[in-house]
Amino acid sequence: MADDEQLRAALVEDLDAGFEAVVRAHSDVVHAVARRTVSRAADAEDLAAEALLRAYRALRGYSPARIEALTLRPWLLTILLNTARNDRRDAARRPRTDGVAPVPDHPASAPGPAERAESTELGDHLAALLAELPVAQRTAVVLRHVVDLPVAEVAVVLGCGEATARSHAKRGLDALRARLAPKETP
Amino acid sequence: MTDTLLTALRDLAEPAPATLADRVVDTWVRVPGPLGEVFAVTGARGVRLLRPAAHAGDLDAFLEGYRARHGRPVIPAARAPRGLLPALSGTGPGPDLDLGALTPFAREVLAVTARIPAGQTRPYGWVAREAGHPKAVRAVGTVLARNPVPLLVPCHRVVRGDGDVGQYLSGVPDKVALLEREGVELAHLAGLVGSDTTGVVCFPTCHHARRITTAHRQGFASLERARAAGYRPCRDCRP
C-alpha cells in the first residue's frame, strides 16, 4: 500500500494513534478475509477484532526498527489466519457450552442476516463453493481474487513461494469454474 | 466467463462494519467527578474503567497501565460517552458499562451493588446474599475493592455489617465524603431499625426507616432479634 510507510511512521511516533490509523486503513481487507474464513457475519467481526488486538499486542513488544520493516497488510492477514486456526483448534478441543453451534472447518453456505443486501444469488452460490475448497486453495483465491492482493503478498501470507501461491490460486479458480460450469452452460 | 467469476469473487469482499474499529480501539476522557476529576476508558460496549485522577496519578501512567493490563489501544475520545457526565453529577442514570472481562460472580456483585439507591448503604453480607452466594462476604469485599467502575457502580454504598464504613479503593476518606455528600448519617449504619406501628424492620438508611418517628423507632441488633419481636423484613431494602 502506498501509505504503509506513513502508517509505520505513525506507529513508531505514537503506537496507539498509529494503530487506529492502521485499523482504519486495513479493517476492510482484514474483515473481508475474515468473512470468507468463518460461516457467520457476526463471527467474522469477532475474528477480525481479535486478530487486530493480537496485532496491537505484538506491536507493543516490537522495536521501532522492527516496525519500520513490517509490511502491514500481509502481516495483519497472517495474524488473522493464525487466529482463525487457533480458534478452530480451541473450538474442537472444548465444545462450546453457550448454545452456539461449533465452528465448522469450512464456512457454511447460508448467508448471515448482515449479508450485503445487494449480494446476488451467484455471490451466495460462489461463497458456498469457495467454502468447500481445500484450505490452501481457498485462502489463495480469497487473498488473490476476493481482496485483490498481489501474488507476492499472497505468498507471504501463505508462507510459500510465489509460484506455489499462484498455483494454489489457479487450482482453486479452476475448481470453482468447473463447479460453476454445469449451472452456467445448461 | 472468467470475467464473471473474477467479478463475482471481488464482490464477495464485504467492507468491514463501521463497528469494527470501535471494537478494537478504546478511548479515554478526563472529566469532572464528585471528588475531583476522573479518568474513564470506554470501549464499543460501554465504560470499561474509571479512576479518580487523584488516585490514578499521572495520566500517562494510567493509560500505560491500562494498555499493559488489557492489551488494548486507547486514544483520546472526541467526547465523553453518553450518560457519563450526568451519572457523575448524580443527575441521571449511568452510561453503558462493559464488564465483560470480569467473572460471572464479580458481574453479579456489581449488578447487585448498582441497585443500592443513593443515600443508602448495605452491608457486604447483604450483597453476598443478594448475589446468590451468602457465604462469600470476603469475596464481595475483594470484588468491590477492584471495582473497575467506581461511582458508576456505587461500591461506596457497601459498608461493614458492624456499622464501620469499611475500606474503599481510593481510601476511606473518599468513601466517607461520598456517603456524606449523599446525606448518609455515618454514625447510624449498624443494626436494623423497626417501626412499632407497621411492624416492619429496615436497614437504617432505607427510605422507609428514615421516616419512622423517634417515638416509634425500635433498634435491633439482628434480623433474628427483630423477627423474635414479631417484625417482618422490609420488602424494599430486604435486610
XYZ file of C-alpha atoms in Angstrom:
425
model
C 0.000 0.000 0.000
C 1.187 3.460 -0.866
C 0.644 4.896 2.607
C 2.114 1.935 4.509
C 5.236 3.985 5.090
C 3.201 6.750 6.708
C 1.372 4.197 8.834
C 4.647 2.674 10.013
C 5.985 6.124 10.863
C 2.761 6.867 12.764
C 3.135 3.616 14.734
C 6.684 4.492 15.732
C 5.642 8.030 16.637
C 2.600 7.060 18.771
C 1.674 3.394 18.828
C -1.997 3.840 19.792
C -2.846 6.716 17.445
C -0.846 4.978 14.716
C -2.649 1.735 15.330
C -6.013 3.445 14.986
C -4.870 4.687 11.569
C -3.771 1.131 10.687
C -7.207 -0.180 11.661
C -8.944 2.476 9.547
C -6.706 1.694 6.578
C -6.800 -2.104 6.725
C -10.008 -3.138 8.506
C -11.883 -3.686 5.223
C -9.363 -6.186 3.878
C -8.973 -7.890 7.262
C -12.733 -8.171 7.624
C -13.259 -9.379 4.047
C -10.800 -12.239 4.564
C -12.331 -12.996 7.985
C -15.784 -13.117 6.383
C -14.626 -15.819 3.957
C -12.935 -17.745 6.789
C -15.902 -18.238 9.140
C -19.532 -19.044 8.476
C -21.399 -16.245 10.221
C -21.117 -12.499 9.670
C -21.006 -11.857 13.438
C -18.156 -14.368 13.822
C -16.236 -12.558 11.084
C -16.357 -9.302 13.006
C -15.298 -11.084 16.220
C -12.425 -12.756 14.416
C -11.269 -9.532 12.760
C -11.400 -7.660 16.090
C -9.487 -10.415 17.888
C -6.821 -10.525 15.191
C -6.363 -6.738 15.232
C -5.972 -6.769 19.020
C -3.370 -9.530 18.710
C -1.546 -7.379 16.202
C -1.591 -4.465 18.647
C -0.227 -6.663 21.448
C 2.564 -7.850 19.173
C 3.419 -4.291 18.138
C 3.775 -3.277 21.785
C 6.752 -5.589 22.015
C 8.344 -4.547 18.710
C 11.297 -2.190 18.420
C 10.971 0.828 16.087
C 13.348 -0.906 13.676
C 11.121 -3.968 13.551
C 8.024 -1.835 12.968
C 9.802 0.054 10.162
C 10.464 -3.287 8.464
C 6.822 -4.520 8.585
C 4.688 -4.933 5.506
C 1.450 -4.251 7.317
C -1.225 -5.859 5.137
C 0.253 -9.370 4.763
C 1.426 -9.216 8.390
C -2.127 -8.457 9.596
C -3.609 -11.161 7.360
C -1.108 -13.725 8.636
C -2.174 -12.917 12.194
C -5.818 -13.183 11.132
C -5.401 -16.641 9.607
C -3.367 -17.869 12.601
C -6.070 -16.553 14.927
C -8.753 -18.347 12.920
C -6.761 -21.580 13.043
C -6.269 -21.294 16.820
C -9.973 -20.574 17.317
C -10.934 -23.652 15.296
C -8.497 -25.800 17.244
C -9.778 -24.480 20.595
C -13.374 -24.975 19.498
C -12.607 -28.574 18.566
C -10.985 -29.233 21.936
C -13.582 -27.536 24.077
C -17.137 -27.853 22.765
C -18.959 -24.590 23.229
C -21.402 -24.509 26.124
C -23.186 -21.297 25.175
C -25.581 -22.994 22.800
C -23.897 -21.654 19.677
C -23.136 -24.307 17.108
C -19.457 -25.305 16.924
C -17.287 -23.586 14.348
C -17.188 -25.811 11.269
C -13.967 -26.478 9.396
C -15.497 -24.973 6.318
C -17.680 -21.875 6.387
C -21.325 -22.787 5.789
C -23.189 -21.657 2.737
C -26.099 -19.887 4.405
C -25.748 -16.115 4.245
C -25.988 -14.300 7.564
C -28.603 -11.629 8.209
C -25.915 -8.973 7.939
C -25.083 -10.165 4.444
C -24.995 -7.308 1.988
C -28.412 -6.564 0.553
C -27.034 -6.499 -2.975
C -25.425 -9.913 -2.595
C -26.523 -11.825 -5.645
C -27.573 -15.427 -5.976
C -24.342 -16.060 -7.829
C -22.486 -14.494 -4.897
C -24.156 -16.799 -2.354
C -23.557 -19.827 -4.543
C -19.948 -18.828 -5.088
C -19.371 -18.234 -1.360
C -20.629 -21.762 -0.700
C -18.381 -23.281 -3.382
C -15.428 -21.261 -2.107
C -16.026 -22.572 1.396
C -15.739 -26.135 0.113
C -12.278 -25.690 -1.411
C -9.225 -27.171 0.334
C -7.918 -24.596 2.778
C -4.746 -23.634 0.831
C -6.684 -23.105 -2.398
C -9.469 -21.239 -0.650
C -7.038 -18.941 1.152
C -5.116 -18.291 -2.066
C -8.300 -17.485 -4.007
C -9.604 -15.220 -1.232
C -6.333 -13.312 -0.965
C -5.620 -13.127 -4.696
C -9.110 -12.670 -6.153
C -11.517 -11.562 -3.407
C -9.332 -8.911 -1.771
C -7.081 -8.491 -4.798
C -3.653 -8.883 -3.176
C -0.562 -9.049 -5.393
C 0.877 -12.567 -5.718
C 3.928 -11.544 -3.686
C 1.731 -10.714 -0.663
C -0.337 -13.881 -1.109
C 2.905 -15.862 -0.958
C 3.994 -14.086 2.226
C 0.661 -14.845 3.936
C 0.642 -18.469 2.795
C 4.298 -18.837 3.752
C 5.225 -20.286 0.384
C 6.920 -19.212 -2.833
C 5.183 -17.056 -5.421
C 4.938 -19.947 -7.873
C 3.202 -22.110 -5.289
C 0.862 -19.245 -4.339
C -0.014 -18.714 -7.996
C -0.623 -22.442 -8.434
C -2.920 -22.650 -5.354
C -4.932 -19.702 -6.653
C -5.147 -21.142 -10.146
C -6.224 -24.585 -8.984
C -8.812 -23.007 -6.697
C -10.099 -20.866 -9.527
C -10.225 -23.879 -11.881
C -12.177 -25.866 -9.293
C -14.672 -23.046 -8.892
C -15.049 -22.692 -12.631
C -15.619 -26.440 -13.023
C -18.326 -26.444 -10.376
C -19.999 -23.356 -11.759
C -19.879 -24.578 -15.367
C -22.856 -27.014 -15.349
C -25.025 -24.246 -13.987
C -23.885 -21.581 -16.407
C -23.926 -23.644 -19.616
C -27.049 -25.791 -19.448
C -16.956 -16.466 -18.074
C -13.626 -15.808 -16.397
C -14.597 -12.190 -16.069
C -17.913 -13.133 -14.470
C -16.171 -15.376 -11.950
C -13.475 -12.839 -11.074
C -16.053 -10.064 -10.741
C -18.256 -12.252 -8.561
C -15.250 -13.115 -6.364
C -14.375 -9.453 -5.917
C -17.991 -8.795 -4.957
C -17.505 -11.196 -2.038
C -15.201 -8.644 -0.376
C -17.631 -7.168 2.121
C -16.454 -3.928 3.698
C -15.908 -4.016 7.452
C -18.888 -2.973 9.561
C -18.479 0.524 10.995
C -18.424 -1.009 14.478
C -15.200 -2.948 13.916
C -12.768 -0.073 14.526
C -14.641 0.947 17.679
C -14.420 -2.592 18.993
C -10.644 -2.577 18.627
C -9.635 0.922 19.706
C -10.805 2.207 23.118
C -10.979 5.901 24.040
C -10.273 7.882 27.190
C -11.658 11.083 28.701
C -10.797 13.227 31.694
C -13.990 14.654 33.199
C -15.126 16.211 36.494
C -16.404 13.794 39.144
C -17.905 14.257 42.616
C -14.468 14.327 44.292
C -12.420 15.906 41.527
C -11.511 14.783 38.044
C -11.779 11.183 36.917
C -10.212 9.274 34.015
C -12.548 6.971 32.108
C -11.799 4.442 29.362
C -14.647 3.438 27.041
C -14.910 0.576 24.555
C -17.575 -0.167 21.965
C -19.894 -1.725 24.558
C -19.505 0.877 27.288
C -17.258 2.269 30.007
C -14.575 -0.258 30.904
C -12.567 1.555 33.538
C -12.950 4.654 35.714
C -10.461 6.004 38.231
C -10.295 9.222 40.272
C -7.388 11.219 38.849
C -6.032 11.870 42.344
C -5.852 8.121 42.939
C -4.670 7.114 39.458
C -1.883 9.714 39.431
C -0.248 10.674 36.154
C -2.483 10.320 33.074
C 0.273 8.694 31.006
C 0.952 6.131 33.709
C -2.780 5.404 33.979
C -3.121 4.875 30.223
C 0.037 2.783 30.007
C -1.235 0.630 32.877
C -4.500 0.116 31.006
C -2.713 -0.860 27.780
C -0.373 -3.215 29.576
C -3.096 -4.897 31.618
C -5.743 -5.229 28.925
C -3.586 -5.293 25.786
C -5.874 -2.764 24.119
C -5.075 0.520 22.377
C -6.610 3.658 23.866
C -6.744 7.098 22.252
C -8.350 10.402 23.307
C -12.148 10.467 22.891
C -13.861 13.199 20.914
C -16.467 13.479 23.658
C -17.499 11.769 26.888
C -19.672 8.643 26.451
C -23.400 9.312 26.704
C -24.607 9.271 30.296
C -21.196 9.569 31.962
C -21.404 13.235 32.979
C -24.994 13.029 34.334
C -24.065 9.899 36.307
C -21.022 11.610 37.834
C -23.036 14.671 38.815
C -25.825 12.487 40.232
C -28.423 13.757 37.764
C -29.062 10.733 35.594
C -28.759 7.025 35.030
C -25.284 5.890 34.140
C -23.653 5.121 30.798
C -23.477 1.619 29.371
C -20.779 -0.420 31.100
C -18.553 -3.096 29.596
C -17.824 -5.555 32.395
C -17.260 -8.488 30.058
C -13.720 -9.067 31.315
C -14.974 -9.896 34.827
C -16.047 -13.246 36.276
C -19.800 -14.002 36.423
C -19.654 -13.683 40.235
C -17.986 -10.261 40.033
C -20.547 -9.096 37.476
C -23.377 -10.241 39.749
C -21.838 -8.476 42.770
C -21.580 -5.248 40.757
C -25.135 -5.654 39.413
C -26.450 -6.009 42.981
C -24.361 -3.054 44.160
C -25.628 -0.911 41.285
C -29.181 -1.284 42.644
C -28.390 0.322 46.030
C -30.125 3.729 45.925
C -28.213 6.956 46.523
C -28.173 7.936 50.177
C -28.432 4.321 51.351
C -25.917 1.685 52.398
C -25.920 -2.102 52.584
C -23.553 -4.489 54.370
C -21.088 -6.683 52.445
C -23.004 -9.732 53.684
C -26.222 -8.431 52.123
C -24.522 -8.035 48.738
C -23.175 -11.592 49.051
C -26.646 -12.927 49.805
C -28.325 -10.945 47.013
C -25.657 -12.144 44.582
C -26.634 -15.716 45.447
C -23.515 -16.567 47.484
C -24.365 -15.709 51.120
C -21.076 -17.061 52.463
C -18.866 -15.168 50.004
C -18.692 -11.987 52.133
C -14.925 -11.612 51.809
C -15.078 -12.316 48.096
C -17.590 -9.453 47.757
C -15.077 -7.168 49.505
C -12.389 -8.270 47.062
C -14.605 -7.664 44.029
C -15.608 -4.196 45.241
C -12.011 -3.275 46.087
C -11.212 -3.932 42.407
C -14.403 -2.359 41.017
C -13.366 -1.163 37.528
C -16.093 1.491 37.514
C -16.446 3.076 40.990
C -19.017 5.919 41.208
C -20.877 4.355 38.254
C -21.322 1.168 40.281
C -21.582 2.759 43.746
C -19.374 0.437 45.754
C -19.001 3.249 48.320
C -22.556 2.349 49.450
C -21.417 -1.056 50.709
C -20.292 -0.926 54.344
C -19.391 -3.339 57.123
C -22.160 -5.134 58.977
C -20.987 -3.678 62.310
C -21.574 -0.099 61.174
C -17.969 0.717 60.246
C -17.746 2.255 56.745
C -15.107 -0.300 55.759
C -12.487 0.074 53.040
C -12.562 1.914 49.710
C -10.408 1.603 46.628
C -9.276 5.231 46.692
C -9.163 5.410 50.508
C -11.636 5.632 53.382
C -11.781 9.486 53.369
C -13.190 9.341 49.798
C -15.828 6.823 50.887
C -16.833 8.981 53.865
C -17.003 12.088 51.656
C -19.149 10.337 49.025
C -21.585 8.986 51.624
C -21.849 12.342 53.428
C -22.485 14.026 50.093
C -25.478 11.696 49.644
C -26.773 12.552 53.114
C -25.914 9.254 54.813
C -25.642 9.510 58.609
C -22.423 7.635 59.207
C -22.985 7.303 62.950
C -26.088 5.182 62.393
C -25.145 2.431 59.969
C -25.158 -0.529 62.366
C -28.025 -2.880 63.074
C -31.635 -2.555 61.922
C -34.461 -0.165 62.637
C -38.116 -1.141 63.022
C -41.355 0.755 63.353
C -43.666 -0.443 66.128
C -46.649 0.879 64.186
C -46.022 -1.093 60.976
C -44.030 -3.989 62.421
C -41.544 -3.662 59.566
C -37.781 -3.715 60.089
C -35.308 -1.986 57.716
C -31.680 -1.115 57.239
C -31.172 2.251 58.998
C -30.577 4.094 55.682
C -33.674 2.683 53.924
C -36.054 5.481 52.968
C -38.822 3.748 54.938
C -36.643 3.615 58.062
C -35.798 7.300 57.815
C -39.478 8.217 58.022
C -40.009 6.434 61.357
C -40.504 8.993 64.136
C -38.329 8.744 67.217
C -41.265 7.666 69.367
C -41.941 4.587 67.225
C -38.331 3.728 66.315
C -37.066 0.387 67.628
C -33.461 -0.669 67.148
C -32.449 -4.311 66.577
C -29.006 -5.890 66.528
C -30.025 -8.562 64.047
C -32.867 -9.761 61.859
C -33.337 -12.768 64.178
C -33.965 -10.461 67.131
C -36.410 -8.383 65.084
C -38.255 -11.493 63.916
C -38.395 -12.786 67.509
C -40.058 -9.496 68.431
C -42.684 -10.034 65.720
C -41.248 -7.782 62.973
C -41.011 -8.678 59.288
C -38.196 -7.510 56.962
C -38.847 -4.539 54.632
C -39.590 -5.594 51.051
C -37.556 -2.715 49.614
C -34.258 -2.947 51.487
C -34.606 -6.699 52.292
C -32.478 -6.878 55.474
